[in-house]
């Protein structure tokens, strides 16, 4: 089994004249990201490795979320994640070494949402419906995949273990 954690970057800002790639987190995002990191630790979902988009808002999300992790997983800042559709994210995931049991990917919508929807075929119905309605900024899905290798990750092999958004952890965070 492989465990995939999909994290959409926290709430971002868009200052005038700034290009999309360089957008920083908004104050709400800076409050939310550490909450997600703490939730990962509290629930035993610390990744072995992280793949992070090169966009400023994803790098900031990862820095704030990972600050509270007990052991810092290796992180790769991957340009192919930025604005990637689900199929491209899947290709990046399939390149992961099989010594990684739990992989966290920090990216963007619509790719993250579409990837989660394509992978998940089981799990708590209420959480699956909630994820299908909206995958907000700071949203995090923990998906257990029935695969022996990351190369074998494919549509319909995932079980949603958990779906959490910043508002679940603090009503002011999202």
mmCIF file of C-alpha atoms in Angstrom:
data_model
loop_
_atom_site.group_PDB
_atom_site.id
_atom_site.type_symbol
_atom_site.label_atom_id
_atom_site.label_comp_id
_atom_site.label_asym_id
_atom_site.label_seq_id
_atom_site.Cartn_x
_atom_site.Cartn_y
_atom_site.Cartn_z
ATOM 1 C CA UNK A 1 0.000 0.000 0.000
ATOM 2 C CA UNK A 2 1.073 3.575 -0.741
ATOM 3 C CA UNK A 3 -0.270 6.610 1.093
ATOM 4 C CA UNK A 4 -0.658 9.822 -0.900
ATOM 5 C CA UNK A 5 -1.382 13.136 0.795
ATOM 6 C CA UNK A 6 -2.643 15.899 -1.495
ATOM 7 C CA UNK A 7 -2.417 19.422 -0.088
ATOM 8 C CA UNK A 8 -3.741 22.428 -1.958
ATOM 9 C CA UNK A 9 -1.734 25.537 -1.054
ATOM 10 C CA UNK A 10 -3.168 27.750 1.670
ATOM 11 C CA UNK A 11 -5.058 30.979 0.902
ATOM 12 C CA UNK A 12 -2.928 33.272 -1.238
ATOM 13 C CA UNK A 13 -2.764 36.977 -1.925
ATOM 14 C CA UNK A 14 -2.420 38.663 -5.309
ATOM 15 C CA UNK A 15 -0.732 42.048 -4.931
ATOM 16 C CA UNK A 16 -1.079 44.408 -7.922
ATOM 17 C CA UNK A 17 1.474 43.824 -10.676
ATOM 18 C CA UNK A 18 2.579 40.437 -9.350
ATOM 19 C CA UNK A 19 2.725 37.428 -11.647
ATOM 20 C CA UNK A 20 0.786 34.342 -10.561
ATOM 21 C CA UNK A 21 3.874 32.203 -9.843
ATOM 22 C CA UNK A 22 5.180 34.751 -7.311
ATOM 23 C CA UNK A 23 1.968 35.219 -5.310
ATOM 24 C CA UNK A 24 2.560 34.918 -1.539
ATOM 25 C CA UNK A 25 0.216 33.580 1.098
ATOM 26 C CA UNK A 26 -2.406 35.881 2.538
ATOM 27 C CA UNK A 27 -2.617 36.376 6.297
ATOM 28 C CA UNK A 28 -5.342 33.673 6.447
ATOM 29 C CA UNK A 29 -3.051 31.264 4.613
ATOM 30 C CA UNK A 30 -0.176 31.967 6.997
ATOM 31 C CA UNK A 31 -2.511 31.090 9.904
ATOM 32 C CA UNK A 32 -3.930 27.992 8.217
ATOM 33 C CA UNK A 33 -0.765 26.228 7.013
ATOM 34 C CA UNK A 34 0.670 25.489 10.494
ATOM 35 C CA UNK A 35 -2.730 24.086 11.536
ATOM 36 C CA UNK A 36 -2.573 21.591 8.681
ATOM 37 C CA UNK A 37 0.972 20.594 9.675
ATOM 38 C CA UNK A 38 -0.099 20.067 13.272
ATOM 39 C CA UNK A 39 -3.075 17.985 12.101
ATOM 40 C CA UNK A 40 -0.690 15.753 10.115
ATOM 41 C CA UNK A 41 1.426 15.150 13.220
ATOM 42 C CA UNK A 42 -1.536 14.681 15.571
ATOM 43 C CA UNK A 43 -3.056 12.088 13.228
ATOM 44 C CA UNK A 44 0.156 10.212 12.403
ATOM 45 C CA UNK A 45 0.320 11.225 8.726
ATOM 46 C CA UNK A 46 3.879 12.513 8.561
ATOM 47 C CA UNK A 47 5.169 12.010 5.008
ATOM 48 C CA UNK A 48 8.459 10.357 4.072
ATOM 49 C CA UNK A 49 8.867 12.766 1.163
ATOM 50 C CA UNK A 50 7.256 15.950 -0.150
ATOM 51 C CA UNK A 51 6.880 17.164 -3.718
ATOM 52 C CA UNK A 52 6.140 20.891 -3.792
ATOM 53 C CA UNK A 53 5.275 23.206 -6.663
ATOM 54 C CA UNK A 54 7.832 25.963 -7.224
ATOM 55 C CA UNK A 55 5.189 28.701 -6.838
ATOM 56 C CA UNK A 56 5.772 31.000 -3.870
ATOM 57 C CA UNK A 57 2.412 30.184 -2.225
ATOM 58 C CA UNK A 58 3.085 26.421 -2.269
ATOM 59 C CA UNK A 59 6.626 26.836 -0.952
ATOM 60 C CA UNK A 60 5.308 29.042 1.868
ATOM 61 C CA UNK A 61 2.531 26.547 2.628
ATOM 62 C CA UNK A 62 5.065 23.732 2.873
ATOM 63 C CA UNK A 63 7.479 25.776 5.020
ATOM 64 C CA UNK A 64 4.759 26.665 7.525
ATOM 65 C CA UNK A 65 3.074 23.249 7.538
ATOM 66 C CA UNK A 66 6.327 21.320 7.880
ATOM 67 C CA UNK A 67 7.759 23.507 10.658
ATOM 68 C CA UNK A 68 5.956 21.450 13.290
ATOM 69 C CA UNK A 69 6.853 18.030 11.918
ATOM 70 C CA UNK A 70 8.936 15.890 14.240
ATOM 71 C CA UNK A 71 11.213 14.673 11.445
ATOM 72 C CA UNK A 72 11.637 16.809 8.348
ATOM 73 C CA UNK A 73 10.976 14.751 5.234
ATOM 74 C CA UNK A 74 13.037 15.326 2.126
ATOM 75 C CA UNK A 75 11.352 17.895 -0.105
ATOM 76 C CA UNK A 76 11.713 18.441 -3.824
ATOM 77 C CA UNK A 77 10.547 21.684 -5.405
ATOM 78 C CA UNK A 78 9.115 20.430 -8.674
ATOM 79 C CA UNK A 79 8.308 22.897 -11.493
ATOM 80 C CA UNK A 80 6.060 20.361 -13.258
ATOM 81 C CA UNK A 81 3.515 20.628 -10.421
ATOM 82 C CA UNK A 82 2.799 24.315 -11.077
ATOM 83 C CA UNK A 83 -0.533 24.643 -12.937
ATOM 84 C CA UNK A 84 -0.382 20.904 -13.730
ATOM 85 C CA UNK A 85 -3.428 18.901 -14.773
ATOM 86 C CA UNK A 86 -4.154 15.659 -12.927
ATOM 87 C CA UNK A 87 -2.452 13.429 -15.519
ATOM 88 C CA UNK A 88 0.799 15.388 -15.191
ATOM 89 C CA UNK A 89 0.688 15.201 -11.385
ATOM 90 C CA UNK A 90 0.173 11.455 -11.707
ATOM 91 C CA UNK A 91 3.256 11.180 -13.918
ATOM 92 C CA UNK A 92 5.345 13.073 -11.337
ATOM 93 C CA UNK A 93 4.047 10.818 -8.535
ATOM 94 C CA UNK A 94 4.885 7.675 -10.530
ATOM 95 C CA UNK A 95 8.556 8.712 -10.549
ATOM 96 C CA UNK A 96 8.738 8.438 -6.743
ATOM 97 C CA UNK A 97 11.119 5.863 -5.325
ATOM 98 C CA UNK A 98 9.458 2.824 -3.779
ATOM 99 C CA UNK A 99 11.322 3.335 -0.505
ATOM 100 C CA UNK A 100 8.821 6.191 0.085
ATOM 101 C CA UNK A 101 5.680 4.825 1.748
ATOM 102 C CA UNK A 102 3.921 8.157 2.339
ATOM 103 C CA UNK A 103 4.192 10.947 -0.222
ATOM 104 C CA UNK A 104 2.845 14.468 0.214
ATOM 105 C CA UNK A 105 2.236 16.663 -2.833
ATOM 106 C CA UNK A 106 1.654 20.416 -2.406
ATOM 107 C CA UNK A 107 0.010 21.899 -5.474
ATOM 108 C CA UNK A 108 -2.815 23.823 -7.050
ATOM 109 C CA UNK A 109 -6.355 23.420 -8.251
ATOM 110 C CA UNK A 110 -7.779 22.151 -10.481
ATOM 111 C CA UNK A 111 -5.073 19.509 -10.754
ATOM 112 C CA UNK A 112 -5.138 18.488 -7.073
ATOM 113 C CA UNK A 113 -8.932 18.203 -6.974
ATOM 114 C CA UNK A 114 -9.116 16.304 -10.268
ATOM 115 C CA UNK A 115 -6.354 13.920 -9.198
ATOM 116 C CA UNK A 116 -8.081 13.159 -5.891
ATOM 117 C CA UNK A 117 -11.409 12.608 -7.649
ATOM 118 C CA UNK A 118 -9.818 10.265 -10.178
ATOM 119 C CA UNK A 119 -7.931 8.175 -7.636
ATOM 120 C CA UNK A 120 -10.611 7.759 -4.971
ATOM 121 C CA UNK A 121 -13.053 4.875 -5.321
ATOM 122 C CA UNK A 122 -13.815 4.196 -1.640
ATOM 123 C CA UNK A 123 -13.849 5.781 1.779
ATOM 124 C CA UNK A 124 -16.338 7.569 4.012
ATOM 125 C CA UNK A 125 -19.194 8.704 1.785
ATOM 126 C CA UNK A 126 -19.700 12.016 3.594
ATOM 127 C CA UNK A 127 -16.041 12.986 3.167
ATOM 128 C CA UNK A 128 -16.034 11.890 -0.479
ATOM 129 C CA UNK A 129 -19.096 14.064 -1.170
ATOM 130 C CA UNK A 130 -17.518 16.983 0.664
ATOM 131 C CA UNK A 131 -14.305 16.678 -1.345
ATOM 132 C CA UNK A 132 -16.307 16.490 -4.578
ATOM 133 C CA UNK A 133 -18.220 19.690 -3.713
ATOM 134 C CA UNK A 134 -15.160 21.821 -2.996
ATOM 135 C CA UNK A 135 -11.428 21.376 -2.469
ATOM 136 C CA UNK A 136 -10.654 24.747 -0.848
ATOM 137 C CA UNK A 137 -7.291 26.352 -0.292
ATOM 138 C CA UNK A 138 -5.482 24.500 2.479
ATOM 139 C CA UNK A 139 -7.576 21.396 1.806
ATOM 140 C CA UNK A 140 -5.789 18.122 2.477
ATOM 141 C CA UNK A 141 -6.762 14.605 1.400
ATOM 142 C CA UNK A 142 -5.125 11.447 2.739
ATOM 143 C CA UNK A 143 -5.554 8.665 0.196
ATOM 144 C CA UNK A 144 -4.481 5.060 0.680
ATOM 145 C CA UNK A 145 -3.636 3.490 -2.673
ATOM 146 C CA UNK A 146 -3.740 -0.249 -3.272
ATOM 147 C CA UNK A 147 -0.415 -0.355 -5.107
ATOM 148 C CA UNK A 148 2.950 -1.980 -4.420
ATOM 149 C CA UNK A 149 4.846 0.667 -6.360
ATOM 150 C CA UNK A 150 4.299 4.334 -7.127
ATOM 151 C CA UNK A 151 4.565 3.339 -10.801
ATOM 152 C CA UNK A 152 1.297 1.441 -10.334
ATOM 153 C CA UNK A 153 -0.759 4.405 -9.088
ATOM 154 C CA UNK A 154 -3.796 4.672 -11.357
ATOM 155 C CA UNK A 155 -7.372 5.903 -11.429
ATOM 156 C CA UNK A 156 -9.795 4.210 -9.079
ATOM 157 C CA UNK A 157 -7.326 2.541 -6.690
ATOM 158 C CA UNK A 158 -7.557 4.969 -3.776
ATOM 159 C CA UNK A 159 -9.453 4.918 -0.523
ATOM 160 C CA UNK A 160 -10.041 8.304 1.054
ATOM 161 C CA UNK A 161 -8.809 8.027 4.613
ATOM 162 C CA UNK A 162 -9.349 11.663 5.600
ATOM 163 C CA UNK A 163 -10.254 15.032 4.127
ATOM 164 C CA UNK A 164 -9.638 18.123 6.226
ATOM 165 C CA UNK A 165 -9.796 21.846 5.524
ATOM 166 C CA UNK A 166 -8.460 24.715 7.651
ATOM 167 C CA UNK A 167 -11.955 25.699 8.779
ATOM 168 C CA UNK A 168 -12.288 22.259 10.434
ATOM 169 C CA UNK A 169 -9.311 23.120 12.617
ATOM 170 C CA UNK A 170 -10.065 26.781 13.267
ATOM 171 C CA UNK A 171 -13.127 28.639 11.954
ATOM 172 C CA UNK A 172 -10.993 31.767 11.453
ATOM 173 C CA UNK A 173 -8.265 29.952 9.456
ATOM 174 C CA UNK A 174 -9.866 29.511 6.053
#
